Short mmCIF file of C-alpha atoms in Angstrom, two decimals:
data_model
loop_
_atom_site.label_atom_id
_atom_site.label_comp_id
_atom_site.label_asym_id
_atom_site.label_seq_id
_atom_site.Cartn_x
_atom_site.Cartn_y
_atom_site.Cartn_z
CA MET A 1 120.44 117.33 79.72
CA GLN A 2 118.94 114.18 81.22
CA THR A 3 115.19 113.73 81.24
CA THR A 4 112.72 111.32 82.73
CA THR A 5 109.11 110.62 81.93
CA THR A 6 106.40 110.39 84.54
CA SER A 7 105.97 106.75 83.72
CA SER A 8 109.25 105.91 85.42
CA GLY A 9 109.29 104.13 88.76
CA CYS A 10 108.58 105.81 92.06
CA SER A 11 109.67 104.83 95.52
CA LYS A 12 106.33 105.61 97.14
CA SER A 13 103.19 103.64 96.37
CA SER A 14 101.28 106.88 96.26
CA CYS A 15 103.35 108.29 93.40
CA GLY A 16 102.90 107.87 89.69
CA SER A 17 99.90 107.49 87.43
CA SER A 18 96.83 105.41 88.20
CA ALA A 19 97.98 102.81 85.67
CA GLN A 20 101.30 102.46 87.50
CA GLN A 21 99.58 101.85 90.81
CA MET A 22 97.70 98.88 89.35
CA ALA A 23 100.63 97.43 87.41
CA HIS A 24 102.16 95.54 90.35
CA LEU A 25 98.93 93.69 91.18
CA PRO A 26 98.40 90.02 90.27
CA ASP A 27 96.49 89.47 87.03
CA LEU A 28 93.47 88.00 88.84
CA ILE A 29 93.03 91.10 91.00
CA ARG A 30 93.57 93.49 88.10
CA GLU A 31 90.89 91.63 86.16
CA LYS A 32 88.43 91.93 89.06
CA VAL A 33 88.93 95.67 89.49
CA HIS A 34 89.51 96.64 85.86
CA ASN A 35 86.03 98.07 85.29
CA HIS A 36 85.02 98.61 88.92
CA PRO A 37 84.67 102.38 89.47
CA CYS A 38 85.02 102.17 93.26
CA TYR A 39 88.03 99.85 93.34
CA SER A 40 89.93 101.34 90.39
CA GLU A 41 90.79 105.04 90.09
CA SER A 42 91.23 104.62 86.35
CA ALA A 43 87.88 102.85 85.89
CA HIS A 44 85.91 105.55 87.68
CA HIS A 45 86.52 107.93 84.77
CA HIS A 46 84.62 105.56 82.45
CA TYR A 47 82.23 103.28 84.35
CA ALA A 48 79.20 103.86 86.56
CA ARG A 49 77.91 102.24 89.74
CA MET A 50 74.54 101.73 91.37
CA HIS A 51 73.51 101.29 94.99
CA VAL A 52 70.15 99.74 95.88
CA ALA A 53 68.56 100.59 99.21
CA VAL A 54 67.10 97.29 100.44
CA ALA A 55 68.66 97.20 103.92
CA PRO A 56 66.93 99.63 106.33
CA ALA A 57 68.00 98.22 109.71
CA CYS A 58 71.39 98.62 111.35
CA ASN A 59 72.94 96.68 114.22
CA ILE A 60 75.37 99.34 115.44
CA GLN A 61 75.21 103.05 116.15
CA CYS A 62 77.98 105.33 114.93
CA HIS A 63 78.45 108.85 116.25
CA TYR A 64 78.90 110.09 112.67
CA CYS A 65 75.73 108.54 111.24
CA ASN A 66 72.12 109.68 111.05
CA ARG A 67 70.07 107.73 108.52
CA ARG A 68 67.56 110.15 107.08
CA TYR A 69 65.25 109.07 104.31
CA ASP A 70 63.66 111.47 101.80
CA CYS A 71 66.59 113.86 101.73
CA ALA A 72 67.39 114.00 98.03
CA ASN A 73 69.77 116.97 98.22
CA GLU A 74 72.16 115.27 100.63
CA SER A 75 75.06 113.21 99.35
CA ARG A 76 76.38 111.11 102.20
CA PRO A 77 76.27 107.46 103.25
CA GLY A 78 73.05 106.23 104.83
CA VAL A 79 70.75 108.62 102.99
CA VAL A 80 68.08 107.35 100.57
CA SER A 81 64.89 108.60 98.97
CA GLU A 82 63.17 105.23 98.54
CA LEU A 83 63.47 101.96 100.40
CA LEU A 84 63.12 98.98 98.07
CA GLN A 85 61.91 95.41 98.30
CA PRO A 86 64.24 92.92 96.55
CA ASP A 87 61.93 92.57 93.52
CA GLN A 88 61.68 96.35 93.21
CA ALA A 89 65.46 96.63 93.44
CA VAL A 90 65.98 94.16 90.60
CA LYS A 91 63.44 95.96 88.41
CA LYS A 92 65.22 99.25 89.04
CA ILE A 93 68.63 97.70 88.33
CA LEU A 94 67.49 96.40 84.96
CA ALA A 95 66.12 99.84 84.06
CA VAL A 96 69.42 101.49 84.99
CA ALA A 97 71.48 98.86 83.15
CA SER A 98 69.46 99.59 80.02
CA ALA A 99 69.67 103.39 80.28
CA ILE A 100 73.25 103.57 81.60
CA PRO A 101 75.05 100.68 79.87
CA GLN A 102 78.42 101.75 81.32
CA MET A 103 77.09 100.75 84.76
CA THR A 104 79.16 97.72 85.79
CA VAL A 105 78.58 97.37 89.52
CA VAL A 106 75.59 97.04 91.83
CA GLY A 107 76.22 97.40 95.53
CA ILE A 108 74.12 97.13 98.65
CA ALA A 109 75.33 99.61 101.22
CA GLY A 110 72.33 100.45 103.32
CA PRO A 111 70.81 102.69 104.40
CA GLY A 112 71.40 100.39 107.37
CA ASP A 113 73.72 97.41 107.19
CA PRO A 114 73.16 94.75 104.50
CA LEU A 115 74.01 91.91 106.89
CA ALA A 116 71.62 93.22 109.54
CA ASN A 117 69.03 92.61 106.78
CA PRO A 118 70.37 89.31 105.41
CA GLU A 119 67.17 87.98 103.82
CA ARG A 120 66.54 91.14 101.79
CA THR A 121 70.20 91.44 100.79
CA ILE A 122 70.68 87.81 99.79
CA SER A 123 67.36 87.69 97.90
CA THR A 124 68.38 90.74 95.87
CA PHE A 125 71.80 89.35 94.99
CA ARG A 126 70.44 85.89 94.16
CA ALA A 127 67.81 87.25 91.76
CA LEU A 128 70.24 89.66 90.13
CA ALA A 129 72.93 87.00 89.63
CA GLU A 130 70.41 84.88 87.76
CA ILE A 131 68.94 87.63 85.57
CA ALA A 132 72.00 89.84 84.96
CA PRO A 133 75.17 87.77 85.30
CA ASP A 134 77.32 90.46 83.65
CA ILE A 135 76.88 92.88 86.57
CA LYS A 136 79.43 92.79 89.39
CA LEU A 137 77.97 92.40 92.90
CA CYS A 138 79.29 94.41 95.85
CA LEU A 139 78.52 94.57 99.54
CA SER A 140 79.42 97.22 102.10
CA THR A 141 79.14 96.28 105.77
CA ASN A 142 80.16 97.33 109.27
CA GLY A 143 81.33 93.72 109.73
CA LEU A 144 79.46 92.82 112.91
CA ASN A 145 77.53 89.95 111.29
CA LEU A 146 80.06 89.31 108.52
CA PRO A 147 81.65 86.00 109.64
CA GLN A 148 78.35 84.10 109.69
CA TYR A 149 77.53 85.16 106.10
CA VAL A 150 80.94 84.82 104.44
CA ASP A 151 80.12 81.45 102.87
CA GLU A 152 76.81 82.74 101.51
CA ILE A 153 78.57 85.80 100.09
CA PHE A 154 81.09 83.53 98.38
CA LYS A 155 78.38 81.25 96.94
CA LEU A 156 76.59 84.25 95.46
CA LYS A 157 79.85 85.32 93.77
CA VAL A 158 79.89 88.65 95.56
CA ASP A 159 83.61 89.10 94.99
CA HIS A 160 83.94 92.71 96.21
CA VAL A 161 83.24 93.49 99.87
CA THR A 162 83.88 96.72 101.74
CA ILE A 163 84.22 96.69 105.51
CA THR A 164 84.14 99.92 107.50
CA ILE A 165 86.92 99.59 110.09
CA ASN A 166 87.56 102.77 112.04
CA CYS A 167 89.79 101.30 114.72
CA ILE A 168 91.45 98.19 116.10
CA ASP A 169 91.70 99.60 119.64
CA PRO A 170 88.52 99.22 121.77
CA ASP A 171 89.31 102.40 123.69
CA VAL A 172 89.21 104.32 120.41
CA GLY A 173 86.12 102.40 119.32
CA ALA A 174 84.22 103.36 122.45
CA LYS A 175 84.49 107.00 121.33
CA ILE A 176 82.97 106.19 117.94
CA TYR A 177 80.32 103.54 118.65
CA PRO A 178 77.91 104.12 121.58
CA TRP A 179 76.35 100.67 121.16
CA ILE A 180 75.99 97.51 119.08
CA PHE A 181 73.09 95.03 118.93
CA TRP A 182 74.63 91.61 119.40
CA LYS A 183 72.89 88.28 120.10
CA ASN A 184 69.61 90.03 120.90
CA LYS A 185 71.23 92.40 123.37
CA ARG A 186 72.29 96.03 123.22
CA ILE A 187 75.90 96.23 124.35
CA ARG A 188 77.63 99.53 125.08
CA GLY A 189 81.04 101.09 125.53
CA LYS A 190 84.39 99.34 125.29
CA LYS A 191 82.83 95.86 125.36
CA ALA A 192 80.76 96.73 122.28
CA ALA A 193 83.86 97.96 120.47
CA GLU A 194 85.78 94.79 121.38
CA ILE A 195 83.09 92.56 119.87
CA LEU A 196 82.80 94.69 116.72
CA ILE A 197 86.56 94.75 116.15
CA GLN A 198 86.86 91.01 116.68
CA GLN A 199 84.07 90.30 114.18
CA GLN A 200 85.48 92.71 111.61
CA GLN A 201 88.95 91.17 111.72
CA LEU A 202 87.60 87.62 111.58
CA GLY A 203 85.35 88.50 108.64
CA LEU A 204 88.23 90.11 106.78
CA GLU A 205 90.40 87.03 107.24
CA MET A 206 87.62 84.67 106.11
CA LEU A 207 86.88 86.69 102.96
CA VAL A 208 90.53 86.83 101.96
CA GLU A 209 90.87 83.06 102.48
CA ARG A 210 88.06 82.59 99.93
CA GLY A 211 89.58 84.96 97.39
CA VAL A 212 87.03 87.75 97.88
CA LEU A 213 88.50 91.19 97.24
CA VAL A 214 88.24 93.39 100.35
CA LYS A 215 88.34 97.16 100.57
CA VAL A 216 88.48 98.78 103.99
CA ASN A 217 86.78 102.11 104.64
CA SER A 218 87.88 104.26 107.58
CA VAL A 219 86.36 107.56 108.65
CA MET A 220 89.03 110.06 109.73
CA ILE A 221 87.86 111.78 112.91
CA PRO A 222 90.32 114.44 114.14
CA GLY A 223 91.27 113.94 117.77
CA VAL A 224 89.56 110.55 117.91
CA ASN A 225 91.16 108.09 115.49
CA ASP A 226 93.34 110.18 113.18
CA GLN A 227 96.55 109.17 114.97
CA HIS A 228 95.41 105.54 115.02
CA LEU A 229 94.52 104.92 111.36
CA GLN A 230 98.07 104.20 110.24
CA GLU A 231 98.02 101.23 112.59
CA VAL A 232 94.65 100.20 111.16
CA SER A 233 96.09 100.38 107.64
CA LYS A 234 99.07 98.19 108.52
CA THR A 235 96.86 95.63 110.21
CA VAL A 236 94.28 95.25 107.45
CA LYS A 237 96.99 95.06 104.81
CA ALA A 238 98.73 92.29 106.75
CA LYS A 239 95.43 90.40 106.78
CA GLY A 240 94.99 90.71 103.02
CA ALA A 241 92.85 93.77 102.37
CA PHE A 242 93.38 95.06 98.83
CA LEU A 243 92.55 98.75 99.25
CA HIS A 244 92.20 101.29 102.07
CA ASN A 245 89.83 104.22 101.75
CA VAL A 246 90.42 106.88 104.41
CA MET A 247 87.42 109.23 104.21
CA PRO A 248 86.84 112.57 105.90
CA LEU A 249 84.26 112.81 108.67
CA ILE A 250 81.07 114.55 107.53
CA ALA A 251 80.04 116.53 110.59
CA GLU A 252 77.71 119.37 109.63
CA ALA A 253 75.33 120.03 112.52
CA GLU A 254 72.29 120.09 110.22
CA HIS A 255 72.70 116.37 109.58
CA GLY A 256 71.81 115.71 113.20
CA THR A 257 74.67 113.32 114.01
CA PHE A 258 76.13 113.15 117.51
CA PHE A 259 79.52 114.37 116.29
CA GLY A 260 77.87 117.17 114.31
CA LEU A 261 75.77 118.38 117.22
CA MET A 262 78.73 118.17 119.60
CA GLY A 263 80.90 120.35 117.36
CA GLN A 264 83.36 117.66 116.28
CA ARG A 265 85.22 119.11 113.32
CA SER A 266 85.96 117.43 110.01
CA PRO A 267 89.57 117.11 108.80
CA SER A 268 90.97 119.71 106.43
CA HIS A 269 91.94 118.71 102.90
CA GLU A 270 95.60 118.97 103.92
CA GLU A 271 95.11 116.75 106.99
CA LEU A 272 93.28 114.12 104.96
CA GLN A 273 95.92 114.02 102.24
CA SER A 274 98.71 113.86 104.79
CA LEU A 275 97.15 110.87 106.53
CA GLN A 276 96.43 109.14 103.22
CA ASP A 277 100.07 109.64 102.22
CA GLN A 278 101.25 108.20 105.53
CA CYS A 279 99.04 105.14 105.09
CA ALA A 280 100.04 104.78 101.42
CA GLY A 281 103.39 103.35 102.44
CA ASP A 282 101.53 100.33 103.76
CA MET A 283 98.92 99.63 101.07
CA ASN A 284 97.02 100.94 98.05
CA MET A 285 94.95 103.98 98.93
CA MET A 286 91.60 104.91 97.43
CA ARG A 287 91.44 108.66 96.87
CA HIS A 288 88.47 109.04 94.52
CA CYS A 289 85.68 108.15 96.98
CA ARG A 290 82.60 110.40 96.87
CA GLN A 291 81.01 109.01 100.07
CA CYS A 292 77.93 108.15 98.04
CA ARG A 293 74.32 107.87 99.11
CA ALA A 294 72.91 104.40 99.68
CA ASP A 295 70.80 104.82 96.52
CA ALA A 296 73.38 106.52 94.26
CA VAL A 297 73.14 105.91 90.50
CA GLY A 298 75.54 106.88 87.72
CA MET A 299 79.16 107.88 87.43
CA LEU A 300 81.02 108.69 90.64
CA GLY A 301 80.44 112.37 91.28
CA GLU A 302 76.92 112.34 89.83
CA ASP A 303 73.62 110.98 91.06
CA ARG A 304 70.89 110.09 88.59
CA GLY A 305 68.75 108.23 91.10
CA ALA A 306 65.76 110.57 90.63
CA GLU A 307 65.51 109.41 87.00
CA PHE A 308 64.77 105.87 88.17
CA SER A 309 62.27 106.26 91.01
CA LEU A 310 59.82 103.38 91.43
CA ASP A 311 56.95 105.23 89.79
CA LYS A 312 59.12 105.76 86.67
CA VAL A 313 60.25 102.14 86.31
CA ALA A 314 57.15 100.30 87.58
CA ASP A 315 55.72 99.63 84.12
CA LEU A 316 59.02 99.27 82.31
CA GLU A 317 59.68 95.93 80.66
CA VAL A 318 63.32 95.13 79.91
CA ASN A 319 64.56 92.42 77.58
CA TYR A 320 67.84 91.85 79.35
CA ALA A 321 69.31 89.62 76.66
CA GLU A 322 69.16 92.59 74.29
CA VAL A 323 70.36 94.95 77.00
CA MET A 324 73.34 92.72 77.77
CA GLU A 325 74.34 92.73 74.10
CA LYS A 326 74.12 96.54 74.03
CA ARG A 327 76.14 96.78 77.25
CA ALA A 328 78.88 94.53 75.84
CA LYS A 329 79.27 96.81 72.82
CA VAL A 330 79.45 99.93 75.01
CA HIS A 331 82.05 98.31 77.26
CA ALA A 332 84.12 97.30 74.24
CA GLU A 333 84.06 100.90 72.99
CA ILE A 334 85.13 102.15 76.44
CA GLU A 335 88.01 99.69 76.56
CA GLN A 336 89.14 100.75 73.11
CA LYS A 337 89.31 104.36 74.33
CA ARG A 338 91.14 103.30 77.49
CA ASN A 339 93.68 101.34 75.46
CA VAL A 340 94.34 104.36 73.25
CA ALA A 341 94.71 106.61 76.29
CA ALA A 342 97.09 104.14 77.91
CA VAL A 343 99.66 104.59 75.16
CA ILE A 344 99.52 108.40 75.12
CA PRO A 345 103.01 109.42 76.29
CA LEU A 346 103.09 111.71 79.29
CA GLN A 347 104.95 114.97 78.90
CA LYS A 348 108.58 114.77 79.98
CA ILE A 349 109.63 116.48 83.19
CA THR A 350 113.22 117.66 83.47
CA ARG A 351 115.20 115.67 86.00
CA ILE A 352 116.67 117.79 88.77
CA LYS A 353 119.39 117.27 91.33
CA ARG A 354 117.02 117.64 94.25
CA GLN A 355 113.31 117.30 94.50
CA THR A 356 111.30 120.48 94.01
CA ARG A 357 108.10 121.06 95.89
CA PRO A 358 105.00 119.49 94.38
CA VAL A 359 102.25 121.61 92.81
CA LEU A 360 98.56 120.84 93.34
CA MET A 361 96.25 121.31 90.36
CA ALA A 362 92.44 121.21 90.34
CA VAL A 363 90.82 119.61 87.28
CA ALA A 364 87.26 120.03 86.02
CA SER A 365 86.27 116.77 84.35
CA LYS A 366 83.11 114.93 83.34
CA GLY A 367 85.02 111.68 82.97
CA GLN A 368 86.97 109.69 80.38
CA SER A 369 90.25 110.96 81.96
CA LEU A 370 89.81 114.23 80.07
CA ILE A 371 89.75 117.93 80.95
CA ASN A 372 86.27 118.33 79.52
CA GLN A 373 84.21 120.50 81.85
CA HIS A 374 83.47 124.23 82.16
CA PHE A 375 84.75 125.72 85.42
CA GLY A 376 81.32 127.06 86.25
CA HIS A 377 79.61 123.71 85.72
CA ALA A 378 81.85 121.73 88.06
CA LYS A 379 80.35 120.27 91.23
CA GLU A 380 83.68 118.80 92.18
CA PHE A 381 87.33 119.11 91.20
CA LEU A 382 89.79 116.26 90.83
CA ILE A 383 93.02 117.18 92.59
CA TYR A 384 96.28 116.10 90.99
CA GLU A 385 99.84 116.67 92.10
CA GLY A 386 102.67 117.39 89.71
CA SER A 387 106.20 116.91 91.01
CA SER A 388 109.70 115.95 89.92
CA GLU A 389 108.64 112.32 90.46
CA GLY A 390 105.68 112.53 88.10
CA VAL A 391 101.91 112.90 88.36
CA ARG A 392 99.58 111.44 90.92
CA PHE A 393 95.91 111.76 91.80
CA VAL A 394 95.42 112.87 95.40
CA GLY A 395 91.72 113.45 95.96
CA ILE A 396 88.33 115.05 95.33
CA ARG A 397 87.05 118.42 96.47
CA LYS A 398 83.33 119.07 96.18
CA VAL A 399 81.99 122.55 95.42
CA ALA A 400 78.67 124.23 94.72
CA GLN A 401 78.02 124.70 91.01
CA TYR A 402 78.97 128.28 90.14
CA CYS A 403 77.13 128.57 86.83
CA GLU A 404 73.55 127.30 86.48
CA GLY A 405 73.16 128.37 82.85
CA SER A 406 74.50 130.56 80.08
CA GLU A 407 72.79 133.64 81.50
CA SER A 408 73.51 133.10 85.16
CA CYS A 409 77.29 132.69 85.43
CA GLY A 410 78.64 134.81 88.23
CA GLU A 411 75.26 135.52 89.82
CA THR A 412 76.38 134.51 93.28
CA GLU A 413 79.67 135.89 94.50
CA PHE A 414 79.31 133.78 97.64
CA THR A 415 79.47 130.54 95.62
CA LEU A 416 82.65 131.62 93.89
CA GLN A 417 84.31 132.70 97.12
CA THR A 418 83.37 129.38 98.73
CA THR A 419 84.90 127.54 95.77
CA LEU A 420 88.10 129.55 96.12
CA LYS A 421 88.34 128.52 99.77
CA THR A 422 87.77 124.89 98.81
CA LEU A 423 90.60 125.10 96.26
CA GLN A 424 93.02 126.56 98.79
CA GLY A 425 96.47 125.05 98.30
CA CYS A 426 95.94 124.51 94.57
CA GLU A 427 98.09 126.61 92.24
CA VAL A 428 96.43 125.74 88.92
CA VAL A 429 92.89 125.08 87.71
CA LEU A 430 92.56 123.09 84.47
CA CYS A 431 89.19 123.28 82.72
CA SER A 432 87.71 123.32 79.22
CA LYS A 433 86.23 126.83 79.55
CA ILE A 434 86.04 129.58 82.15
CA GLY A 435 84.40 133.00 82.35
CA PHE A 436 86.19 136.32 82.78
CA GLU A 437 85.01 136.93 86.37
CA PRO A 438 86.09 133.57 87.86
CA TRP A 439 89.35 133.81 85.87
CA SER A 440 90.07 137.15 87.49
CA GLU A 441 89.11 135.97 90.99
CA LEU A 442 91.24 132.84 90.68
CA GLU A 443 94.25 134.94 89.74
CA LYS A 444 93.64 137.26 92.71
CA ALA A 445 93.63 134.17 94.93
CA GLY A 446 96.98 133.08 93.51
CA ILE A 447 95.54 130.27 91.39
CA LYS A 448 96.40 130.12 87.68
CA PRO A 449 93.38 129.26 85.48
CA ASP A 450 94.14 127.36 82.29
CA ASN A 451 91.87 126.24 79.44
CA THR A 452 94.57 125.62 76.84
CA HIS A 453 94.55 121.90 77.66
CA ALA A 454 90.82 121.47 77.02
CA PHE A 455 89.86 117.89 76.11
CA GLU A 456 93.39 116.61 76.69
CA ASN A 457 94.33 113.66 78.88
CA ILE A 458 94.46 114.83 82.49
CA GLU A 459 97.79 113.31 83.54
CA THR A 460 99.53 114.50 80.39
CA ALA A 461 98.22 118.04 80.91
CA VAL A 462 99.25 118.10 84.58
CA ALA A 463 102.76 116.97 83.63
CA ASP A 464 102.92 119.65 80.94
CA MET A 465 101.76 122.37 83.34
CA TYR A 466 104.32 121.33 85.93
CA GLN A 467 107.06 121.50 83.31
CA LYS A 468 105.91 124.99 82.35
CA ILE A 469 106.03 126.07 85.99
CA LEU A 470 109.59 124.77 86.24
CA GLU A 471 110.60 126.58 83.08
CA SER A 472 108.90 129.83 84.15
CA GLY A 473 111.37 130.23 87.00
CA LEU A 474 108.67 130.28 89.69
CA LEU A 475 110.51 127.45 91.46
CA ILE A 476 113.96 128.61 90.40
CA GLU A 477 115.36 128.73 93.93
CA GLN A 478 114.75 124.99 94.32
CA ILE A 479 115.91 123.95 90.87
CA SER A 480 119.35 122.82 89.75
CA GLU A 481 119.32 120.97 86.47
CA VAL A 482 121.54 118.04 85.70
CA ALA A 483 123.89 118.92 82.87
#
């Protein structure tokens, strides 16, 4: 019987392990993204990021945005609890770097647009580059003012820039952006979209010419730009963008956005994955985005910002030379673990004459590429797909935490039922532990809970579970083994 491992080649760029997806990249790009949790799916299991909120003003209005301050329980772009001056931001960064040495990246992403607040943004980056040269600098912008600041960005060694590009067609843009503020004038409608698109594309080209790594974010808005984003993906790839992040619209009415109040729906998990897969034929896709707050701190999927409020760091003195030495040791330990994990062989999957249907599996993980979280403690699940072609990561699904403590598991049936709806389409849940009640409810919903792979490598466990499903006969009608 012939066999193949999941590390074999795959015809689609969206297939295979996270390591495979990076293997084809030039060495220079792989080096830049190696420990960047937002640009590398593999790195986000091990490294943390930090956003500093020094940019309050914005020069465009988006129908999906409402920048609320002091809303600590919301996790979405544009939301912050504290606005910072550049000196306050640097002080907070040093405190975080000391307490969370696995933090590798500091980004400015709002709550407005960094380049609508150029003095505050540039002052922060300049001071940080001098004091903490080991920290990567990132910028996230709508792109309207980008061309005029590209050279300054390059001089500051900000070598990771994200541009939010939701369209390349002004007619589509007019449905997303009611106005822009351009050359001291408020411009509306299609004309506003034309200017924004032109500036975004010019900025992208200029950054790529200077060797700056560019990620493009796009918000998927059903009925508005969902049928258009494949064209966006092709265009930005042709112009040199490294990564495309298609994100779902956040449109709850309580957030007070135009789309939310008008009843514009968000895409389903299936719609989002389908569009990401369609775009994946054109360029690398980012699927691990958490749509973070503009003051997020910690690993992706967690927010420790409250631990580092200004009142808590105001009197803190940091010897950064000592901190940098500590950080280097922690990073070396992380890389040692990653190197060990990289040589762990994935479970073999039996080759078949024709492709069987893929199986989605939800994974509870606290990081390090391991199945190391209790089902009831999860605030999100990593979604992996096992198939005859191998294992691939396909996205994130956020949930409310089911268990708040050892005595309270199962207190709220509503939370569990909501989680089950969120996991719709998944056939397996992999976790380190799980209680009797959620186990029973998962089975009733047609989802197999499994804790036998606790603390194992995620991709290896997914491959093993898929093999077991094949061998169980559950897919027997689609299976014909090669002799």
